Every structure is written in structure tokens, then in C-alpha cells.
CSV table of N, CA, C and O in Angstrom, one decimal:
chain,number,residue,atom,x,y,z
A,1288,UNK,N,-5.2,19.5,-4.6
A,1288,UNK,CA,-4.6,18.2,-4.7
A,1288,UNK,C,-5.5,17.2,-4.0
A,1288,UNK,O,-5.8,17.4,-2.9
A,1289,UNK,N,-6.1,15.8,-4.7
A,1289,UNK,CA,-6.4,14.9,-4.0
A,1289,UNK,C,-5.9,13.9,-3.8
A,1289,UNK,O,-5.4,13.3,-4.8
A,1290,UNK,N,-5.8,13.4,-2.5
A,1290,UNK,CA,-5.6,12.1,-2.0
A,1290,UNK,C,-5.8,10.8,-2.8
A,1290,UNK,O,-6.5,10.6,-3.8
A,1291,UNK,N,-4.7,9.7,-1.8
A,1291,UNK,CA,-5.5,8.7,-2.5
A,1291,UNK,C,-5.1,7.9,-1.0
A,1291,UNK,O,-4.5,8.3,-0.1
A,1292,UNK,N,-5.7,6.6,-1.1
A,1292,UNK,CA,-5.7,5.6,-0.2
A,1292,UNK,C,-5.5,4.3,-1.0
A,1292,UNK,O,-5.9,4.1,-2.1
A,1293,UNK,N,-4.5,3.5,-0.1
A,1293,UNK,CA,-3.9,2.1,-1.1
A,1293,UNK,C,-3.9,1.4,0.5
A,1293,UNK,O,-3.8,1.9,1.6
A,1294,UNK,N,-4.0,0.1,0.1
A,1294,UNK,CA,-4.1,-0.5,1.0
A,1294,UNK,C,-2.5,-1.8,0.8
A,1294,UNK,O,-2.2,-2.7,0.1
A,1295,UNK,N,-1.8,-1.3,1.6
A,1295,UNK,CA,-0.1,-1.7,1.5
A,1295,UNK,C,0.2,-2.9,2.9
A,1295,UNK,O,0.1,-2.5,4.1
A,1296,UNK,N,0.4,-4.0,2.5
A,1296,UNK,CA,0.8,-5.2,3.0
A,1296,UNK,C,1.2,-6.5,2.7
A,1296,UNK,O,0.9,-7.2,1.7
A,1297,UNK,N,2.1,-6.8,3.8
A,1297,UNK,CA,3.0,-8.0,3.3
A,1297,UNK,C,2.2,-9.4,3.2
A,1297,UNK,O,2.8,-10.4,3.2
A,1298,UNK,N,1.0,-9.4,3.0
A,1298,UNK,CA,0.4,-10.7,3.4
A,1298,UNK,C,-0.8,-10.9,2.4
A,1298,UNK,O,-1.9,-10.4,2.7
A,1299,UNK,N,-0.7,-11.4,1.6
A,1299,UNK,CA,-1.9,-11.5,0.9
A,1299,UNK,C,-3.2,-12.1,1.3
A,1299,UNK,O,-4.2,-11.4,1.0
A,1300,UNK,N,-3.5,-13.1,2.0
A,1300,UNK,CA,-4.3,-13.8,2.8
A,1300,UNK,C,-5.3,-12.7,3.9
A,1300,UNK,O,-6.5,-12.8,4.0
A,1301,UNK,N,-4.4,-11.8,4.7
A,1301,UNK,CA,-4.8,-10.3,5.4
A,1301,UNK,C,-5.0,-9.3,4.6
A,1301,UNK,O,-6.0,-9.0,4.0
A,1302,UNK,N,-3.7,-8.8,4.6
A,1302,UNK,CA,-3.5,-7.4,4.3
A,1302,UNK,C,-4.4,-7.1,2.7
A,1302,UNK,O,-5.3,-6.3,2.5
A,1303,UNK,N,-3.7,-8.0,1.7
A,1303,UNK,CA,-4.3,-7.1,0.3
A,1303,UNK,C,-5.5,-7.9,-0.2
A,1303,UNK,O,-5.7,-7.7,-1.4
A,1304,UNK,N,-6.7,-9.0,0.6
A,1304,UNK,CA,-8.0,-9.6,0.9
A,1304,UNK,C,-8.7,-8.4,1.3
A,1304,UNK,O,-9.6,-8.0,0.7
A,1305,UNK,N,-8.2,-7.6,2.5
A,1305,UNK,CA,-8.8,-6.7,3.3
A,1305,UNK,C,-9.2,-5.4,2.6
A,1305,UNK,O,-10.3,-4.9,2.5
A,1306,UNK,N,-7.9,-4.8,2.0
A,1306,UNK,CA,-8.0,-3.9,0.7
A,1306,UNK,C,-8.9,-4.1,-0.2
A,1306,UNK,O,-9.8,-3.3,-0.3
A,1307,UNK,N,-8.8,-5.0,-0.8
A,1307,UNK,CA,-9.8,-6.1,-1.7
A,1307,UNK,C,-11.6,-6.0,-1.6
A,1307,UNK,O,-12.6,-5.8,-2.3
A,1308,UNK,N,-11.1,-6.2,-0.6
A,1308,UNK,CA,-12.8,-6.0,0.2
A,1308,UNK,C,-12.9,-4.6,0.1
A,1308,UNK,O,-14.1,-4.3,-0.3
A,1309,UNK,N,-12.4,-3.7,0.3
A,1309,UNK,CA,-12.9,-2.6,0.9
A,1309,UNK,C,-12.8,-1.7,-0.4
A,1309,UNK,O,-13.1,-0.5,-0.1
A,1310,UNK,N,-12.6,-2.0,-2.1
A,1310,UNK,CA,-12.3,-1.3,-2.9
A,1310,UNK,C,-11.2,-0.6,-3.2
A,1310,UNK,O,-11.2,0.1,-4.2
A,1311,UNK,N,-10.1,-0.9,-2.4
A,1311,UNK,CA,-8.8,-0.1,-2.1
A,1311,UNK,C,-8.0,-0.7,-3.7
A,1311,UNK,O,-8.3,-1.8,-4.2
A,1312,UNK,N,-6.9,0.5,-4.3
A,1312,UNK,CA,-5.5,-0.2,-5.0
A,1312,UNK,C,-4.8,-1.2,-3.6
A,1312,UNK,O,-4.8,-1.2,-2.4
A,1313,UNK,N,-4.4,-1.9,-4.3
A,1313,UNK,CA,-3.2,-3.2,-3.1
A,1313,UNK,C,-1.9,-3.1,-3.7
A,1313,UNK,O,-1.7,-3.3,-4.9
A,1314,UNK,N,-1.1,-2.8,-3.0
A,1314,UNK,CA,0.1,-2.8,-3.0
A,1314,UNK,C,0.9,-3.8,-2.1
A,1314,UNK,O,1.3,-3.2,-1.1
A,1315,UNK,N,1.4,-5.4,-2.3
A,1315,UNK,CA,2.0,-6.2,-2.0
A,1315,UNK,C,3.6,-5.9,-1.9
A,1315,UNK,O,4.4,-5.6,-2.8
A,1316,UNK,N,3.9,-6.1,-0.3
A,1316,UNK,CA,5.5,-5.7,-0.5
A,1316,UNK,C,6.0,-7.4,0.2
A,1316,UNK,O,5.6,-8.1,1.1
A,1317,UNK,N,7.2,-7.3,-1.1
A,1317,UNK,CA,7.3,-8.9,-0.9
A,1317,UNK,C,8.5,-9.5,0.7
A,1317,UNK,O,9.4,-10.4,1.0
A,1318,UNK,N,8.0,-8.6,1.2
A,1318,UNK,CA,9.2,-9.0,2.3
A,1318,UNK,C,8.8,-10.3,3.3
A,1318,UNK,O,9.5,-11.1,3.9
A,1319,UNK,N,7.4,-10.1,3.2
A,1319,UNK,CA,6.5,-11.1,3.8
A,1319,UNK,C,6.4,-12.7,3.5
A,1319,UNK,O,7.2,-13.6,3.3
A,1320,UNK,N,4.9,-12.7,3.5
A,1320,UNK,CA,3.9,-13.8,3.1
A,1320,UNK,C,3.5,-13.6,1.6
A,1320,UNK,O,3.6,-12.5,1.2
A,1321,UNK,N,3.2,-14.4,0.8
A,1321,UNK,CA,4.1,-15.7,0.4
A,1321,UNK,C,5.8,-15.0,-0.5
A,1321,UNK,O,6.3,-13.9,-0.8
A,1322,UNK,N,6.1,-16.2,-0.7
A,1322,UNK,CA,7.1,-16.1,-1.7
A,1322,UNK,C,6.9,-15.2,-2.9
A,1322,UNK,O,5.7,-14.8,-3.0
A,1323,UNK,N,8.0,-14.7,-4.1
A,1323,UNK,CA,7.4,-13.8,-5.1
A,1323,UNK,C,6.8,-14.8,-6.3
A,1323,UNK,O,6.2,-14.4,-7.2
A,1324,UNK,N,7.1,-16.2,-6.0
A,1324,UNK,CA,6.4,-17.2,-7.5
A,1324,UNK,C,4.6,-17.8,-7.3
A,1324,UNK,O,3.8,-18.4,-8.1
A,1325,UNK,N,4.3,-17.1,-5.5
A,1325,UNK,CA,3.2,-18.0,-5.2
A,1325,UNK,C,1.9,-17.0,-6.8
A,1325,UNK,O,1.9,-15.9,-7.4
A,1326,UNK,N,1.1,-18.2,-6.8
A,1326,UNK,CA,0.0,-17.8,-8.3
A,1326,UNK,C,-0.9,-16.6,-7.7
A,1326,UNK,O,-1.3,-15.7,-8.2
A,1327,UNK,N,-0.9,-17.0,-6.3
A,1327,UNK,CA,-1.6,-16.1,-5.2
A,1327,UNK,C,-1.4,-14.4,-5.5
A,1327,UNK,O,-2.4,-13.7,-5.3
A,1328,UNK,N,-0.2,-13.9,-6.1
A,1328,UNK,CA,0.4,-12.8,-6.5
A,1328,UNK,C,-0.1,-12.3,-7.2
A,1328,UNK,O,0.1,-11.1,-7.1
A,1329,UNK,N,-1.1,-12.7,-8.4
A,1329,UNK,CA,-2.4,-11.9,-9.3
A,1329,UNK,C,-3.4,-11.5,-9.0
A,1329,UNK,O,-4.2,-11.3,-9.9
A,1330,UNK,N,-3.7,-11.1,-7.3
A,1330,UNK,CA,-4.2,-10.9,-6.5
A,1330,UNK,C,-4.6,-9.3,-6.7
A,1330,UNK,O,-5.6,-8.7,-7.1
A,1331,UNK,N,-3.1,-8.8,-6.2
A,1331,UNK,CA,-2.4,-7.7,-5.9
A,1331,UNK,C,-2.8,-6.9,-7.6
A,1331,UNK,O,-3.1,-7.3,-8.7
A,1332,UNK,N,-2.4,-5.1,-6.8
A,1332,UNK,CA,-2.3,-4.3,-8.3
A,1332,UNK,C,-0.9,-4.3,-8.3
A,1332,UNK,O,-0.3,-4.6,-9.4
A,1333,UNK,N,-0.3,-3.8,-7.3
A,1333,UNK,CA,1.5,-3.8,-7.1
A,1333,UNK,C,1.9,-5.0,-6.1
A,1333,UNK,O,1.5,-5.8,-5.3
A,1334,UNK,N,3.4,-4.5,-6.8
A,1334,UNK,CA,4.4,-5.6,-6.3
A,1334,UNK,C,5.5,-4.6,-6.0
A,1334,UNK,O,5.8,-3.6,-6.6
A,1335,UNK,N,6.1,-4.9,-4.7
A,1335,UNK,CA,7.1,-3.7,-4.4
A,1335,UNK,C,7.7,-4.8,-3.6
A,1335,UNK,O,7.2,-5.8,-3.2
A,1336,UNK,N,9.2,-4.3,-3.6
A,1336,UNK,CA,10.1,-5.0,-2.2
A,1336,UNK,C,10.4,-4.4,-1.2
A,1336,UNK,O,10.8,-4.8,-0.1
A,1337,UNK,N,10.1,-3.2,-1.6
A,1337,UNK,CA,10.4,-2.2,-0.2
A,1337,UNK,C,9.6,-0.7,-0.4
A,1337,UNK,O,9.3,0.0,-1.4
A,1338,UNK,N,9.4,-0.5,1.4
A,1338,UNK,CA,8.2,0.3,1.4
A,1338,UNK,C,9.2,1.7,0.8
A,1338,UNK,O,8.7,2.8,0.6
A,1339,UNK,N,10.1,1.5,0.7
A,1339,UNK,CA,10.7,2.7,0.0
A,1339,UNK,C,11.0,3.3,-1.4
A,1339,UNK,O,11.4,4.4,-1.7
A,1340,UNK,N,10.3,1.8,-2.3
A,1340,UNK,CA,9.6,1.8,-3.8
A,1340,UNK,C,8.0,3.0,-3.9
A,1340,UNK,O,7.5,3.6,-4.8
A,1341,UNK,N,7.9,2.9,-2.4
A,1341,UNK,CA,6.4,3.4,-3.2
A,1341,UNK,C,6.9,5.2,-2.9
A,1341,UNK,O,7.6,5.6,-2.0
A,1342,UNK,N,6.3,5.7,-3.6
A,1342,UNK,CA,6.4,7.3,-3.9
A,1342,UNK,C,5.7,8.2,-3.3
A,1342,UNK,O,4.8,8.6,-4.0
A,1343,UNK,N,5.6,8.6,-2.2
A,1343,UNK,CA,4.7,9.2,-1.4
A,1343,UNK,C,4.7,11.0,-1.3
A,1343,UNK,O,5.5,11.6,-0.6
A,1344,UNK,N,3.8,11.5,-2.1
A,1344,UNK,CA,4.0,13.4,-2.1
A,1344,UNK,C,3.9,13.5,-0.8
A,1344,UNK,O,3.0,13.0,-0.1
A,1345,UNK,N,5.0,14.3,-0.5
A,1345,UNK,CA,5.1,15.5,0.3
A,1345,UNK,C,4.7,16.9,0.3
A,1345,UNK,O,5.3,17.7,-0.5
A,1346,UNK,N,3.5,17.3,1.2
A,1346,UNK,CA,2.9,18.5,1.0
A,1346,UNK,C,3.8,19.8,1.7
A,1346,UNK,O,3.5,20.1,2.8
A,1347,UNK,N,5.0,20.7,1.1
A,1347,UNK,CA,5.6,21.5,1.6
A,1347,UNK,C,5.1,22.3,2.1
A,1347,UNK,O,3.8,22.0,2.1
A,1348,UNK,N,5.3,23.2,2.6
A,1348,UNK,CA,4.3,24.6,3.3
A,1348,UNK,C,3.4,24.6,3.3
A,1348,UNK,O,2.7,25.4,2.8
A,1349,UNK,N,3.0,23.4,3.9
A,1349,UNK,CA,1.2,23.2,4.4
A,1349,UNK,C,1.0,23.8,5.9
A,1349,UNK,O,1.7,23.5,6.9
A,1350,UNK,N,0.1,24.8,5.9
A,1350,UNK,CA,-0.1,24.8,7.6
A,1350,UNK,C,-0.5,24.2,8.3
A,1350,UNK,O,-1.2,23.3,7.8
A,1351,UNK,N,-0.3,24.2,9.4
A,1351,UNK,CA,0.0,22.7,10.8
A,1351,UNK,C,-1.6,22.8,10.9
A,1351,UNK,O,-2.1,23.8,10.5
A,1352,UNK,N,-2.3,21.9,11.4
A,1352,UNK,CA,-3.6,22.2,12.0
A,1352,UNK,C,-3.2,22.2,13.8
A,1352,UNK,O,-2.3,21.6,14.4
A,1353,UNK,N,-3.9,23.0,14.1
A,1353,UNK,CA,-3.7,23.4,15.9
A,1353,UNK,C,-4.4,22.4,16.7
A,1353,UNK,O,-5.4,21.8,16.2
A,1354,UNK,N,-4.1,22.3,17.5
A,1354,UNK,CA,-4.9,21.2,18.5
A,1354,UNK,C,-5.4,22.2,19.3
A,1354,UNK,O,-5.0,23.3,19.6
A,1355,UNK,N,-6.7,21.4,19.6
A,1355,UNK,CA,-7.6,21.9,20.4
A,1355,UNK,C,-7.5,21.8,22.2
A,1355,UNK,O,-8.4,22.3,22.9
């Protein structure tokens, strides 16, 4: 199974610029900065209202790694 990395934040200006920069998917959750009509919003790849929209796999019976 591979990973992925998304860069998830309420602020377009920070959070999904920063993603942006860095190559990341952006995932905009509109609880924040700006409103949901700002033009600013075609920024983003996602639009979510809550971080409970996004779908996150759970690895079952994975073994723990041990601390050293």
C-alpha cells in the first residue's frame, strides 16, 4: 500500500499556497479563511467543510514499531 500526502488547511493565503509550493494535492476546509464564494477558491483541488469529509485508511493489524 502507498501513501499519499495532501496538504489540508483552512486558509488559502498559508495553508493551500504552502501545499502549492511544495507540489502537494490541497484540500481547503471551509471552516476558515475566506468565505465559500471568495474567486480565491480555484486555487484548491478540494473543498471540504469538515475534516471529517476527508477519508483517511486505517492500517489494521499493522505491527507497532518499538522505540528505541
Amino acid at each position: 500500500m502507498h501513501g499519499a500526502t495532501l496538504m489540508i488547511g483552512d486558509q488559502i493565503a498559508t495553508d493551500i499556497q504552502a501545499g502549492k509550493q511544495a507540489g502537494l494535492p490541497t484540500v481547503l476546509v471551509t471552516t476558515g479563511v475566506p468565505p465559500r464564494d471568495s474567486p480565491a477558491l480555484a486555487q484548491r483541488d478540494f473543498v471540504v467543510s469538515s475534516l471529517a469529509q476527508i477519508a483517511i485508511p486505517v492500517l489494521v493489524g499493522r505491527p507497532r514499531q518499538r522505540s528505541a
